[in-house]
Amino acid sequence: MSQAQEIAAFGLELVQAYRRTSASRAAILEVQRRRLRAVLDAAARTRFYGGHRFARLQDVPPARKADYQAHLDDTFTDPALNKAALLSLVHGGAAPGALLHDRYLVATTSGTTGHVGLFVDDVAGWARQRGVVFARMFQGMLRPEGFALLARRRYRLAFVIATGGHWLTSILAGRMPTIGRAVADSRVVPVDAPLPAIVAELNAFQPLLLHSYPTFLEVLCAEARKGTLRIEPEILSV
């Protein structure tokens, strides 16, 4: 998928997701029904569920993350995907957000439960997910006056997060198509950097959106109360 196609998928989902914020309950439930049906139909095409077509979500037998990870190759619907290829990407020195087979994004969890999860998304699906996330984050600005404000400045987004791994937040922060960089400036600040360095970088950058972990936002709020952190973000996200 080209960058133009990725931007188009993002933009279309952004508009649709924003419209659904004011949609009727019946319309939202219909979207939910269609998407759940698509997920259940995809599950039926995997070896993990033995080709069984489920009529309802309640009919799907419970499975733990460890079960999926132990039989990961049985969960794919594309024969080009396998666990070995995913592990080769995440452990082979590729940058977070690098594409597998020029089509798939691979992400991992941190493994705090004792099992590191591996997850795959195609670029179109990833772009749609971003559209949903950004529609929720910028809900108050996605109107004519908000677009006019966005058009007058590059939107500055700061992500104070763990770096060095193929984690979803790292990919979200770092993977921005070239077209997107014309309207937004996204900066990643390592959460394990010395606190004075983080504060100094945020003061210099003056983010309009600040994303971090809830516990670290508490640390930054304490710095703001002390007067060392001097920023006025419009949006905080966790």
Short mmCIF file of C-alpha atoms in Angstrom, two decimals:
data_model
loop_
_atom_site.label_atom_id
_atom_site.label_comp_id
_atom_site.label_asym_id
_atom_site.label_seq_id
_atom_site.Cartn_x
_atom_site.Cartn_y
_atom_site.Cartn_z
CA MET A 1 0.00 0.00 0.00
CA SER A 2 1.34 3.42 -0.96
CA GLN A 3 1.52 6.33 1.47
CA ALA A 4 -1.28 8.04 -0.46
CA GLN A 5 -3.52 5.00 -0.01
CA GLU A 6 -2.62 4.83 3.69
CA ILE A 7 -3.51 8.51 4.14
CA ALA A 8 -6.79 7.96 2.23
CA ALA A 9 -7.73 5.01 4.47
CA PHE A 10 -6.88 7.07 7.56
CA GLY A 11 -8.85 10.10 6.38
CA LEU A 12 -11.92 8.10 5.39
CA GLU A 13 -12.06 6.30 8.74
CA LEU A 14 -11.39 9.55 10.60
CA VAL A 15 -14.43 11.18 8.98
CA GLN A 16 -16.64 8.14 9.49
CA ALA A 17 -15.55 7.68 13.11
CA TYR A 18 -16.22 11.35 13.83
CA ARG A 19 -19.69 11.12 12.29
CA ARG A 20 -20.47 8.13 14.48
CA THR A 21 -19.89 10.22 17.61
CA SER A 22 -23.30 11.78 16.96
CA ALA A 23 -24.95 8.78 15.29
CA SER A 24 -28.02 7.08 16.69
CA ARG A 25 -27.67 4.06 18.96
CA ALA A 26 -29.23 1.89 16.24
CA ALA A 27 -26.65 3.04 13.68
CA ILE A 28 -23.75 2.39 16.06
CA LEU A 29 -25.09 -1.07 16.92
CA GLU A 30 -25.32 -1.87 13.21
CA VAL A 31 -21.65 -0.96 12.73
CA GLN A 32 -20.81 -3.14 15.72
CA ARG A 33 -22.82 -6.04 14.28
CA ARG A 34 -21.15 -5.85 10.85
CA ARG A 35 -17.66 -5.62 12.28
CA LEU A 36 -18.22 -8.46 14.73
CA ARG A 37 -19.55 -10.60 11.89
CA ALA A 38 -16.42 -9.88 9.88
CA VAL A 39 -14.22 -10.90 12.84
CA LEU A 40 -16.14 -14.14 13.39
CA ASP A 41 -15.97 -14.97 9.68
CA ALA A 42 -12.20 -14.38 9.71
CA ALA A 43 -11.86 -16.66 12.74
CA ALA A 44 -13.68 -19.37 10.83
CA ARG A 45 -10.95 -19.28 8.18
CA THR A 46 -8.19 -20.13 10.68
CA ARG A 47 -6.88 -23.50 11.78
CA PHE A 48 -7.04 -22.29 15.39
CA TYR A 49 -10.84 -22.58 15.34
CA GLY A 50 -10.90 -25.56 13.03
CA GLY A 51 -12.89 -23.81 10.32
CA HIS A 52 -15.95 -23.57 12.56
CA ARG A 53 -18.33 -20.71 11.74
CA PHE A 54 -19.69 -19.13 14.89
CA ALA A 55 -23.18 -17.64 14.87
CA ARG A 56 -22.57 -15.44 17.94
CA LEU A 57 -19.65 -14.17 19.96
CA GLN A 58 -20.95 -16.17 22.93
CA ASP A 59 -20.34 -19.36 20.93
CA VAL A 60 -16.58 -18.75 20.69
CA PRO A 61 -14.73 -20.84 23.30
CA PRO A 62 -12.57 -18.80 25.70
CA ALA A 63 -8.86 -18.64 24.87
CA ARG A 64 -5.95 -17.11 26.76
CA LYS A 65 -3.21 -14.98 25.22
CA ALA A 66 -0.80 -17.81 25.95
CA ASP A 67 -2.98 -20.18 23.89
CA TYR A 68 -2.87 -17.85 20.89
CA GLN A 69 0.86 -17.28 21.16
CA ALA A 70 1.57 -21.01 21.46
CA HIS A 71 -0.39 -21.70 18.25
CA LEU A 72 0.20 -18.40 16.47
CA ASP A 73 0.72 -19.92 13.03
CA ASP A 74 -2.79 -21.41 13.26
CA THR A 75 -4.38 -17.95 13.74
CA PHE A 76 -3.30 -16.40 10.41
CA THR A 77 -5.52 -16.23 7.35
CA ASP A 78 -2.62 -15.27 5.06
CA PRO A 79 -0.27 -18.22 4.39
CA ALA A 80 2.62 -15.77 3.94
CA LEU A 81 2.54 -15.06 7.68
CA ASN A 82 4.21 -17.21 10.30
CA LYS A 83 5.63 -16.76 13.78
CA ALA A 84 9.23 -17.20 12.62
CA ALA A 85 8.93 -14.27 10.21
CA LEU A 86 7.40 -12.07 12.90
CA LEU A 87 10.14 -12.88 15.39
CA SER A 88 12.80 -12.29 12.76
CA LEU A 89 11.43 -8.79 12.17
CA VAL A 90 11.12 -7.73 15.82
CA HIS A 91 14.44 -9.25 16.89
CA GLY A 92 16.39 -8.59 13.71
CA GLY A 93 17.11 -4.91 14.20
CA ALA A 94 14.24 -3.52 12.12
CA ALA A 95 12.87 -0.18 13.27
CA PRO A 96 9.44 -0.16 14.96
CA GLY A 97 6.87 0.27 12.21
CA ALA A 98 8.96 -1.45 9.53
CA LEU A 99 6.75 -3.45 7.20
CA LEU A 100 6.78 -7.22 6.84
CA HIS A 101 6.26 -8.32 3.22
CA ASP A 102 5.69 -4.61 2.39
CA ARG A 103 2.21 -4.94 3.86
CA TYR A 104 2.10 -5.89 7.53
CA LEU A 105 2.96 -4.07 10.76
CA VAL A 106 4.15 -6.23 13.65
CA ALA A 107 3.80 -5.15 17.28
CA THR A 108 4.57 -6.74 20.63
CA THR A 109 3.38 -6.28 24.17
CA SER A 110 5.83 -5.62 26.98
CA GLY A 111 5.24 -9.03 28.54
CA THR A 112 4.21 -7.88 32.00
CA THR A 113 1.83 -10.86 32.24
CA GLY A 114 4.69 -13.27 31.62
CA HIS A 115 3.85 -13.75 27.93
CA VAL A 116 5.04 -11.37 25.23
CA GLY A 117 2.25 -11.00 22.69
CA LEU A 118 2.84 -10.73 18.94
CA PHE A 119 0.22 -8.91 16.88
CA VAL A 120 -0.07 -8.26 13.15
CA ASP A 121 -2.05 -5.67 11.22
CA ASP A 122 -2.06 -4.78 7.56
CA VAL A 123 -1.36 -1.17 6.69
CA ALA A 124 -4.95 -0.40 5.69
CA GLY A 125 -6.26 -1.78 8.98
CA TRP A 126 -3.62 0.15 10.90
CA ALA A 127 -4.60 3.37 9.11
CA ARG A 128 -8.24 2.82 10.03
CA GLN A 129 -7.31 2.21 13.66
CA ARG A 130 -5.40 5.49 13.70
CA GLY A 131 -8.45 7.19 12.24
CA VAL A 132 -10.65 5.91 15.07
CA VAL A 133 -8.09 6.88 17.74
CA PHE A 134 -7.58 10.39 16.36
CA ALA A 135 -11.33 10.95 15.90
CA ARG A 136 -11.77 10.32 19.61
CA MET A 137 -8.77 12.39 20.66
CA PHE A 138 -9.62 15.38 18.46
CA GLN A 139 -13.39 15.12 18.70
CA GLY A 140 -13.76 18.70 19.91
CA MET A 141 -11.69 20.07 17.03
CA LEU A 142 -13.17 18.18 14.10
CA ARG A 143 -15.49 20.97 13.05
CA PRO A 144 -15.00 23.96 10.70
CA GLU A 145 -13.46 26.26 13.32
CA GLY A 146 -11.21 23.48 14.53
CA PHE A 147 -9.98 22.70 11.02
CA ALA A 148 -9.30 26.39 10.48
CA LEU A 149 -7.17 26.43 13.62
CA LEU A 150 -5.29 23.30 12.55
CA ALA A 151 -4.63 24.84 9.15
CA ARG A 152 -2.82 27.82 10.72
CA ARG A 153 -0.17 25.76 12.51
CA ARG A 154 1.56 22.40 12.54
CA TYR A 155 0.10 20.35 15.35
CA ARG A 156 2.76 19.30 17.83
CA LEU A 157 2.38 15.86 19.41
CA ALA A 158 4.73 14.62 22.14
CA PHE A 159 4.84 10.97 23.19
CA VAL A 160 6.73 10.33 26.43
CA ILE A 161 6.94 6.56 26.16
CA ALA A 162 9.19 3.52 26.29
CA THR A 163 11.35 3.24 23.19
CA GLY A 164 13.52 0.59 21.61
CA GLY A 165 10.83 -2.03 21.08
CA HIS A 166 8.08 -2.82 18.60
CA TRP A 167 5.36 -1.66 20.98
CA LEU A 168 2.09 -0.31 19.63
CA THR A 169 2.56 3.13 21.16
CA SER A 170 6.06 3.40 19.70
CA ILE A 171 4.73 2.54 16.25
CA LEU A 172 1.81 4.95 16.63
CA ALA A 173 4.17 7.76 17.62
CA GLY A 174 6.91 7.09 15.11
CA ARG A 175 5.10 5.93 11.99
CA MET A 176 3.72 8.99 10.24
CA PRO A 177 3.53 9.17 6.44
CA THR A 178 5.42 12.02 4.79
CA ILE A 179 2.16 13.77 3.90
CA GLY A 180 1.16 13.77 7.56
CA ARG A 181 4.39 15.49 8.59
CA ALA A 182 3.28 18.54 6.60
CA VAL A 183 0.52 19.23 9.11
CA ALA A 184 1.84 17.61 12.30
CA ASP A 185 5.13 17.37 14.16
CA SER A 186 5.36 14.18 16.21
CA ARG A 187 8.17 13.78 18.75
CA VAL A 188 9.06 10.76 20.87
CA VAL A 189 10.67 11.43 24.25
CA PRO A 190 12.11 8.33 26.00
CA VAL A 191 10.34 7.88 29.31
CA ASP A 192 13.52 6.48 30.89
CA ALA A 193 15.55 9.62 30.12
CA PRO A 194 16.56 11.77 33.12
CA LEU A 195 13.54 13.75 34.31
CA PRO A 196 15.27 17.17 33.90
CA ALA A 197 16.02 16.26 30.27
CA ILE A 198 12.41 15.27 29.62
CA VAL A 199 11.14 18.51 31.17
CA ALA A 200 13.60 20.57 29.15
CA GLU A 201 12.62 18.91 25.88
CA LEU A 202 8.91 19.36 26.53
CA ASN A 203 9.44 23.01 27.45
CA ALA A 204 11.33 23.57 24.21
CA PHE A 205 8.83 21.66 22.06
CA GLN A 206 5.61 23.03 23.64
CA PRO A 207 3.37 20.11 22.65
CA LEU A 208 -0.28 20.69 21.91
CA LEU A 209 -0.98 17.02 22.55
CA LEU A 210 0.87 15.11 25.27
CA HIS A 211 0.66 11.33 25.53
CA SER A 212 2.22 9.22 28.26
CA TYR A 213 1.42 6.63 30.88
CA PRO A 214 -0.95 7.66 33.72
CA THR A 215 1.77 7.18 36.34
CA PHE A 216 4.24 9.34 34.43
CA LEU A 217 1.67 12.04 33.76
CA GLU A 218 1.44 12.31 37.56
CA VAL A 219 5.19 12.93 37.63
CA LEU A 220 4.86 15.62 34.96
CA CYS A 221 1.96 17.23 36.81
CA ALA A 222 4.17 17.46 39.89
CA GLU A 223 6.84 19.16 37.79
CA ALA A 224 4.22 21.60 36.50
CA ARG A 225 3.12 22.43 40.04
CA LYS A 226 6.76 23.09 40.95
CA GLY A 227 7.04 25.45 37.99
CA THR A 228 9.77 23.52 36.20
CA LEU A 229 7.45 22.18 33.47
CA ARG A 230 5.92 25.08 31.60
CA ILE A 231 3.66 23.71 28.85
CA GLU A 232 -0.03 24.17 28.03
CA PRO A 233 -1.18 21.15 26.02
CA GLU A 234 -4.69 21.20 24.60
CA ILE A 235 -5.06 17.42 24.86
CA LEU A 236 -3.70 14.84 27.32
CA SER A 237 -3.95 11.18 26.38
CA VAL A 238 -2.95 7.92 28.05
#
